[in-house]
XYZ file of C-alpha atoms in Angstrom:
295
model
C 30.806 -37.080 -5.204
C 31.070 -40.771 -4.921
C 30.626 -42.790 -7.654
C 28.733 -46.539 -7.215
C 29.873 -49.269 -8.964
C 27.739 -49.747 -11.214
C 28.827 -46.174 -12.706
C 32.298 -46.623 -12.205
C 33.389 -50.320 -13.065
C 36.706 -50.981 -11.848
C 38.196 -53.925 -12.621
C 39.301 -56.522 -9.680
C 42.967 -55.652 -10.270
C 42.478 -51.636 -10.270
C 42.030 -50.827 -13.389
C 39.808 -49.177 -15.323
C 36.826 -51.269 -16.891
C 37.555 -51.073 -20.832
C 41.061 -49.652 -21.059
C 42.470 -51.931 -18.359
C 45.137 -49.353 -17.135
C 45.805 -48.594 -13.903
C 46.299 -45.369 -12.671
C 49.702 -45.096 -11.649
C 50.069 -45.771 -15.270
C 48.414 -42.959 -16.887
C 50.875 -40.307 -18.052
C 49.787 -36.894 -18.483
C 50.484 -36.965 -22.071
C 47.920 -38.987 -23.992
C 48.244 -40.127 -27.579
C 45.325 -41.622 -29.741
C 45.256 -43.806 -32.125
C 42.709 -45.603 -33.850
C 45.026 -48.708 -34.880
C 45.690 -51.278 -31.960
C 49.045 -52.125 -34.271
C 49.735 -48.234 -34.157
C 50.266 -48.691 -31.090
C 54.019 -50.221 -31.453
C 54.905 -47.813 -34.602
C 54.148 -44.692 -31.585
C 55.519 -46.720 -28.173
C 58.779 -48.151 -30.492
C 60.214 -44.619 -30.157
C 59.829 -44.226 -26.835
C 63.316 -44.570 -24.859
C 61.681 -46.907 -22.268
C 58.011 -48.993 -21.642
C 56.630 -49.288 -17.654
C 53.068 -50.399 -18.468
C 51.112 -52.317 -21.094
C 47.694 -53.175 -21.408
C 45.049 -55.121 -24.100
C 41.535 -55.455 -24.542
C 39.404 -55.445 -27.227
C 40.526 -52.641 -29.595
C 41.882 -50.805 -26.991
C 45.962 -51.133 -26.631
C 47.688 -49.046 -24.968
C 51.541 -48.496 -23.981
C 53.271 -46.161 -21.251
C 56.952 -44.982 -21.235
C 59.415 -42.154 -21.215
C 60.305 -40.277 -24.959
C 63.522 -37.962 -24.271
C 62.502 -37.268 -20.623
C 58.812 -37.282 -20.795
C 56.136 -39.517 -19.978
C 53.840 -40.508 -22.774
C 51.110 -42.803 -22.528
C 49.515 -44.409 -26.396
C 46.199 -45.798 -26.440
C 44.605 -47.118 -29.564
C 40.781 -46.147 -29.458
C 39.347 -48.316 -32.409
C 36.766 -46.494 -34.515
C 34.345 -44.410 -33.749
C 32.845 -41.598 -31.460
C 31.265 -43.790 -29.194
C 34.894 -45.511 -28.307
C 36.063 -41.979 -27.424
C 33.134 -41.750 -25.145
C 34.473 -44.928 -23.512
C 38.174 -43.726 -23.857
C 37.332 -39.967 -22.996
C 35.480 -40.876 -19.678
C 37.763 -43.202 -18.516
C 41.373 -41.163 -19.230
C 39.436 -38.720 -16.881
C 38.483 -41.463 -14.289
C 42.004 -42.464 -13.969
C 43.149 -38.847 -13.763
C 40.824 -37.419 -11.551
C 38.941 -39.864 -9.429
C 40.558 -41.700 -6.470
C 39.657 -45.564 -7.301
C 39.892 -46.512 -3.712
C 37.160 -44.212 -2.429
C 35.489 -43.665 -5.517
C 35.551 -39.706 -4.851
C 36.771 -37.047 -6.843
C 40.503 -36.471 -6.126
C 40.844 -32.722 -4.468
C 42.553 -30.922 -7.304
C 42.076 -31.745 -10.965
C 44.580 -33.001 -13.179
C 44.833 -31.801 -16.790
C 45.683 -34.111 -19.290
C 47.207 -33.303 -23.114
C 45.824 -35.529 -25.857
C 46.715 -35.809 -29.243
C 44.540 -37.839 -31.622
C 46.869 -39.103 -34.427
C 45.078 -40.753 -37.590
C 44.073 -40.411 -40.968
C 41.060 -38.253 -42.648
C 39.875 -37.541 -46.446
C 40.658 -34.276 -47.634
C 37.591 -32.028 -48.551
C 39.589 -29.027 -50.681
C 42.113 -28.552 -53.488
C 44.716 -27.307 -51.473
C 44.263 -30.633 -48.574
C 45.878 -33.134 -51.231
C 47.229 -36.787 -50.168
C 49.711 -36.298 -47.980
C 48.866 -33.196 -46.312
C 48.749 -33.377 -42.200
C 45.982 -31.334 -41.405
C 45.140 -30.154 -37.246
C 41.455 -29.552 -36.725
C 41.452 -26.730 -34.962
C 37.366 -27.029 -35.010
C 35.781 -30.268 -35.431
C 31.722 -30.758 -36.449
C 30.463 -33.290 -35.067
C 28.003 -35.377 -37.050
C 27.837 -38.760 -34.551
C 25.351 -36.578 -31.858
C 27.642 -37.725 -28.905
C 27.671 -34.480 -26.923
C 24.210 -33.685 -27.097
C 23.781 -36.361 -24.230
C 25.782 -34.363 -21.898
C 24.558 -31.318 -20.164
C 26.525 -28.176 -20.330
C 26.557 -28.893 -24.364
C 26.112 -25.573 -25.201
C 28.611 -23.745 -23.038
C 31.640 -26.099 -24.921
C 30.299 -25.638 -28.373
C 30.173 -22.836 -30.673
C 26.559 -22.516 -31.369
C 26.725 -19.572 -34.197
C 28.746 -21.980 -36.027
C 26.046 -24.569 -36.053
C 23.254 -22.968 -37.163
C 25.260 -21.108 -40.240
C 25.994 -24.347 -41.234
C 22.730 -26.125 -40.773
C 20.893 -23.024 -42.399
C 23.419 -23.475 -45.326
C 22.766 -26.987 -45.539
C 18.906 -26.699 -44.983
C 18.823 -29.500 -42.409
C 16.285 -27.912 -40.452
C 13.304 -29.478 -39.696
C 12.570 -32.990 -40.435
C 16.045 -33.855 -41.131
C 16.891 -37.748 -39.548
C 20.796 -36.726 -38.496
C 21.560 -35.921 -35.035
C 22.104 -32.449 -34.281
C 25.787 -31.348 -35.225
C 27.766 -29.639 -32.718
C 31.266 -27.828 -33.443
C 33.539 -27.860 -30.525
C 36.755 -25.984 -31.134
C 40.240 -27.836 -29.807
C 42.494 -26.016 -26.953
C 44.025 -23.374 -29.024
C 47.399 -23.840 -27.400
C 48.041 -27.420 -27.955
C 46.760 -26.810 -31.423
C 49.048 -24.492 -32.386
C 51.853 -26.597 -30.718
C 51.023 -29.738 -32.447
C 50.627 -27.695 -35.979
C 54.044 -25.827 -36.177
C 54.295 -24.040 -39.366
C 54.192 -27.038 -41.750
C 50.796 -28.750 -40.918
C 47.513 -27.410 -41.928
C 44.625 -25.680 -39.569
C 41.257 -27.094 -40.792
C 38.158 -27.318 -39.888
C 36.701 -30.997 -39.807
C 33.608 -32.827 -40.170
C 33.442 -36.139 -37.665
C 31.016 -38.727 -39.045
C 28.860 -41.606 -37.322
C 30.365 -43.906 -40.346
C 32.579 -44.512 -43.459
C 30.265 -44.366 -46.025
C 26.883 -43.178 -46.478
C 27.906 -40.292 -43.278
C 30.738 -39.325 -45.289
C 28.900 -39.251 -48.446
C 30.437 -42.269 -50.159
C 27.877 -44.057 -52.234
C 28.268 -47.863 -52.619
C 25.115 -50.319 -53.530
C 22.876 -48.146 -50.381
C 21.611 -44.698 -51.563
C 21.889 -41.348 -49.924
C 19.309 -39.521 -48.020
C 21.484 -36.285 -49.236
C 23.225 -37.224 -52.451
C 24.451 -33.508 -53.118
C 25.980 -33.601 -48.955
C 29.545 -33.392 -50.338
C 28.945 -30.596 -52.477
C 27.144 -28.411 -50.263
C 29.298 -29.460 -47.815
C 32.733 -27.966 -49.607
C 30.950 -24.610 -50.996
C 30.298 -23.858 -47.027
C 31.976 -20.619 -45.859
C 32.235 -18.933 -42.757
C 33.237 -15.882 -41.849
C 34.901 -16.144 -38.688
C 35.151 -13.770 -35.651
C 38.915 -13.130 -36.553
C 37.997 -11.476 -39.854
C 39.290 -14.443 -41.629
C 36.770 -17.153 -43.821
C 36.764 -20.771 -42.764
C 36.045 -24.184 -44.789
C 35.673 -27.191 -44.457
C 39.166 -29.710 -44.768
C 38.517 -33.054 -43.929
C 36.181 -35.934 -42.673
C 37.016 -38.597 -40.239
C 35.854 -40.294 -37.028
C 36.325 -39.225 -33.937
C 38.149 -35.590 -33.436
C 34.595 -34.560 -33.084
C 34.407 -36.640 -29.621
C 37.620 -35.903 -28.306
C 37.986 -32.185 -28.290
C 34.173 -31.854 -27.341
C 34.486 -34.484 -24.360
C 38.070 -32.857 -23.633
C 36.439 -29.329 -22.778
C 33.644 -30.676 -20.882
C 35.848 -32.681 -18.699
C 38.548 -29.837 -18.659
C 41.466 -31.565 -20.537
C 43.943 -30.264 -23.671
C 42.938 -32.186 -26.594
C 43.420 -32.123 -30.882
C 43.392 -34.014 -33.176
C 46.142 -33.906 -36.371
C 45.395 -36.124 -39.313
C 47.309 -37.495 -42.327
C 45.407 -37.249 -45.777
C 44.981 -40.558 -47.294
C 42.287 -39.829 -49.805
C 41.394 -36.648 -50.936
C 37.143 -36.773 -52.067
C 37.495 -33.470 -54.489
C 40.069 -34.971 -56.815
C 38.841 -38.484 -56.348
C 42.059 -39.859 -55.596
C 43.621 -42.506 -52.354
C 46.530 -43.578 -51.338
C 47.181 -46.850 -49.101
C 50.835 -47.196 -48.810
C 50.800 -44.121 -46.110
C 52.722 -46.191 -43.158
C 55.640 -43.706 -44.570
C 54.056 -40.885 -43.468
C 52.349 -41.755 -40.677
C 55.337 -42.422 -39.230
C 56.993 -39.244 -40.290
C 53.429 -37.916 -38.117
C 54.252 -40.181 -35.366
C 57.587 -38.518 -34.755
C 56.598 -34.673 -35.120
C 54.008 -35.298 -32.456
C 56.108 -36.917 -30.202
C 58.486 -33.819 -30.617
C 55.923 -31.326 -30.225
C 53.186 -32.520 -27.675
């Protein structure tokens, strides 16, 4: 397939529209992070830098930690930036940007989203690194993409939506859960992180039940939200963990496109004890280097 220009922007020096990175300098190990500045805390590890890049929120760094090629990419915030940063990885990876065909063999890419979350359960405190081994998705990205319902695991959503009682004339985009490669996972999760399940959100507040001056369409979300259980095929029950942004995005984009991808997050606030920590630059980093070691 050849791709016309105005589908594939590339910009006048060879690089991708957005990201501004070039293909040579695309590694095949892909970190993301939400922070432009958390950028330098990943890329001051590595042992060498070949390629930088800026613009807009998106910052990214390419280099070598202990013999391997890493590139770092902050993403801002946000499933729609991963749809920009998703498609565009992939561009880089698997279409030729001098013919604007797809390159004869595809090219797999690992990609890690580091960042932070809320915790949803008493045993997901501060501190806690939790890997979403399944992510719901609450921003409605993927349901603009055909083949939707081959990535996603559709038993999943309609347990939860029945258990919610969002059918209907609910106003939220339909959820999908999209689990994250099962390999990487359990690389990235070793035996001192946390497997979770998480809930990806099209916002901060009212999507993640936080109630400010604005009321809630669903005040009792949160609640209903944590009592969830599911029993899984594997015998075992599942709950919910955590809420954040984006792991939703990448691990749903990541299958469609046939890439690695999940996401591992650091607990800053936890919303069942009502508790948050901002001095977590300690930990992250502490993240930061277990990644690095594991991807």
């Amino acid at each position: 397939m050849t791709y016309p220009d105005s589908e594939l922007i590339i910009n006048e020096d060879g690089s991708a529209f957005h990201l501004h990175i070039k293909p040579e300098h695309l590694a095949d190990n892909v970190i993301l992070v939400g922070d432009p500045g958390r950028v330098d805390m990943v890329s001051d590890y590595f042992d060498s830098i070949e390629a930088t890049a800026e613009n807009r929120e998106f910052r990214s760094a390419t280099g070598t930690y202990k013999g391997k090629r890493f590139t770092v990419l902050s993403t801002g915030i946000g499933c729609d930036n991963i749809d920009i940063v998703l498609n565009e990885l992939d561009a880089l990876a698997n279409i030729d940007f001098h013919t604007r065909d797809d390159k004869p063999e595809h090219r797999t890419l690992n990609i890690v989203r580091i960042g932070t979350c809320g915790g949803m359960q008493p045993h997901t405190p501060v501190g806690t690194c939790i890997v979403s081994e399944m992510s719901l998705g609450f921003d409605g990205l993927l349901n603009f993409y055909g083949r939707r319902e081959e990535a996603c695991d559709l038993a999943f959503e309609d347990a939860f939506l029945q258990h919610m009682h969002w059918t209907g004339c609910q106003c939220i985009a339909h959820p999908y859960a999209v689990h994250a490669d099962e390999e990487l996972t359990a690389r990235i999760c070793g035996t001192d992180f946390v497997r979770g399940i998480t809930i990806a959100c099209g916002g901060f507040y009212g999507p993640q039940g936080r109630r400010l001056r604005a009321p809630l369409a669903d005040p009792d979300a949160n609640d209903k939200i944590r009592a969830f259980r599911y029993a899984a095929p594997d015998g075992k029950e599942k709950c919910f963990t955590n809420f954040e942004m984006e792991s939703s995005a990448v691990a749903g984009l990541s299958r469609l496109l046939g890439h690695k991808a999940t996401t591992v997050c650091l607990v800053i606030a936890n919303r069942y004890a009502k508790e948050a920590n901002t001095d977590y630059h300690g930990g992250m980093e502490g993240l930061v280097c277990k990644v690095l070691e594991r991807i």
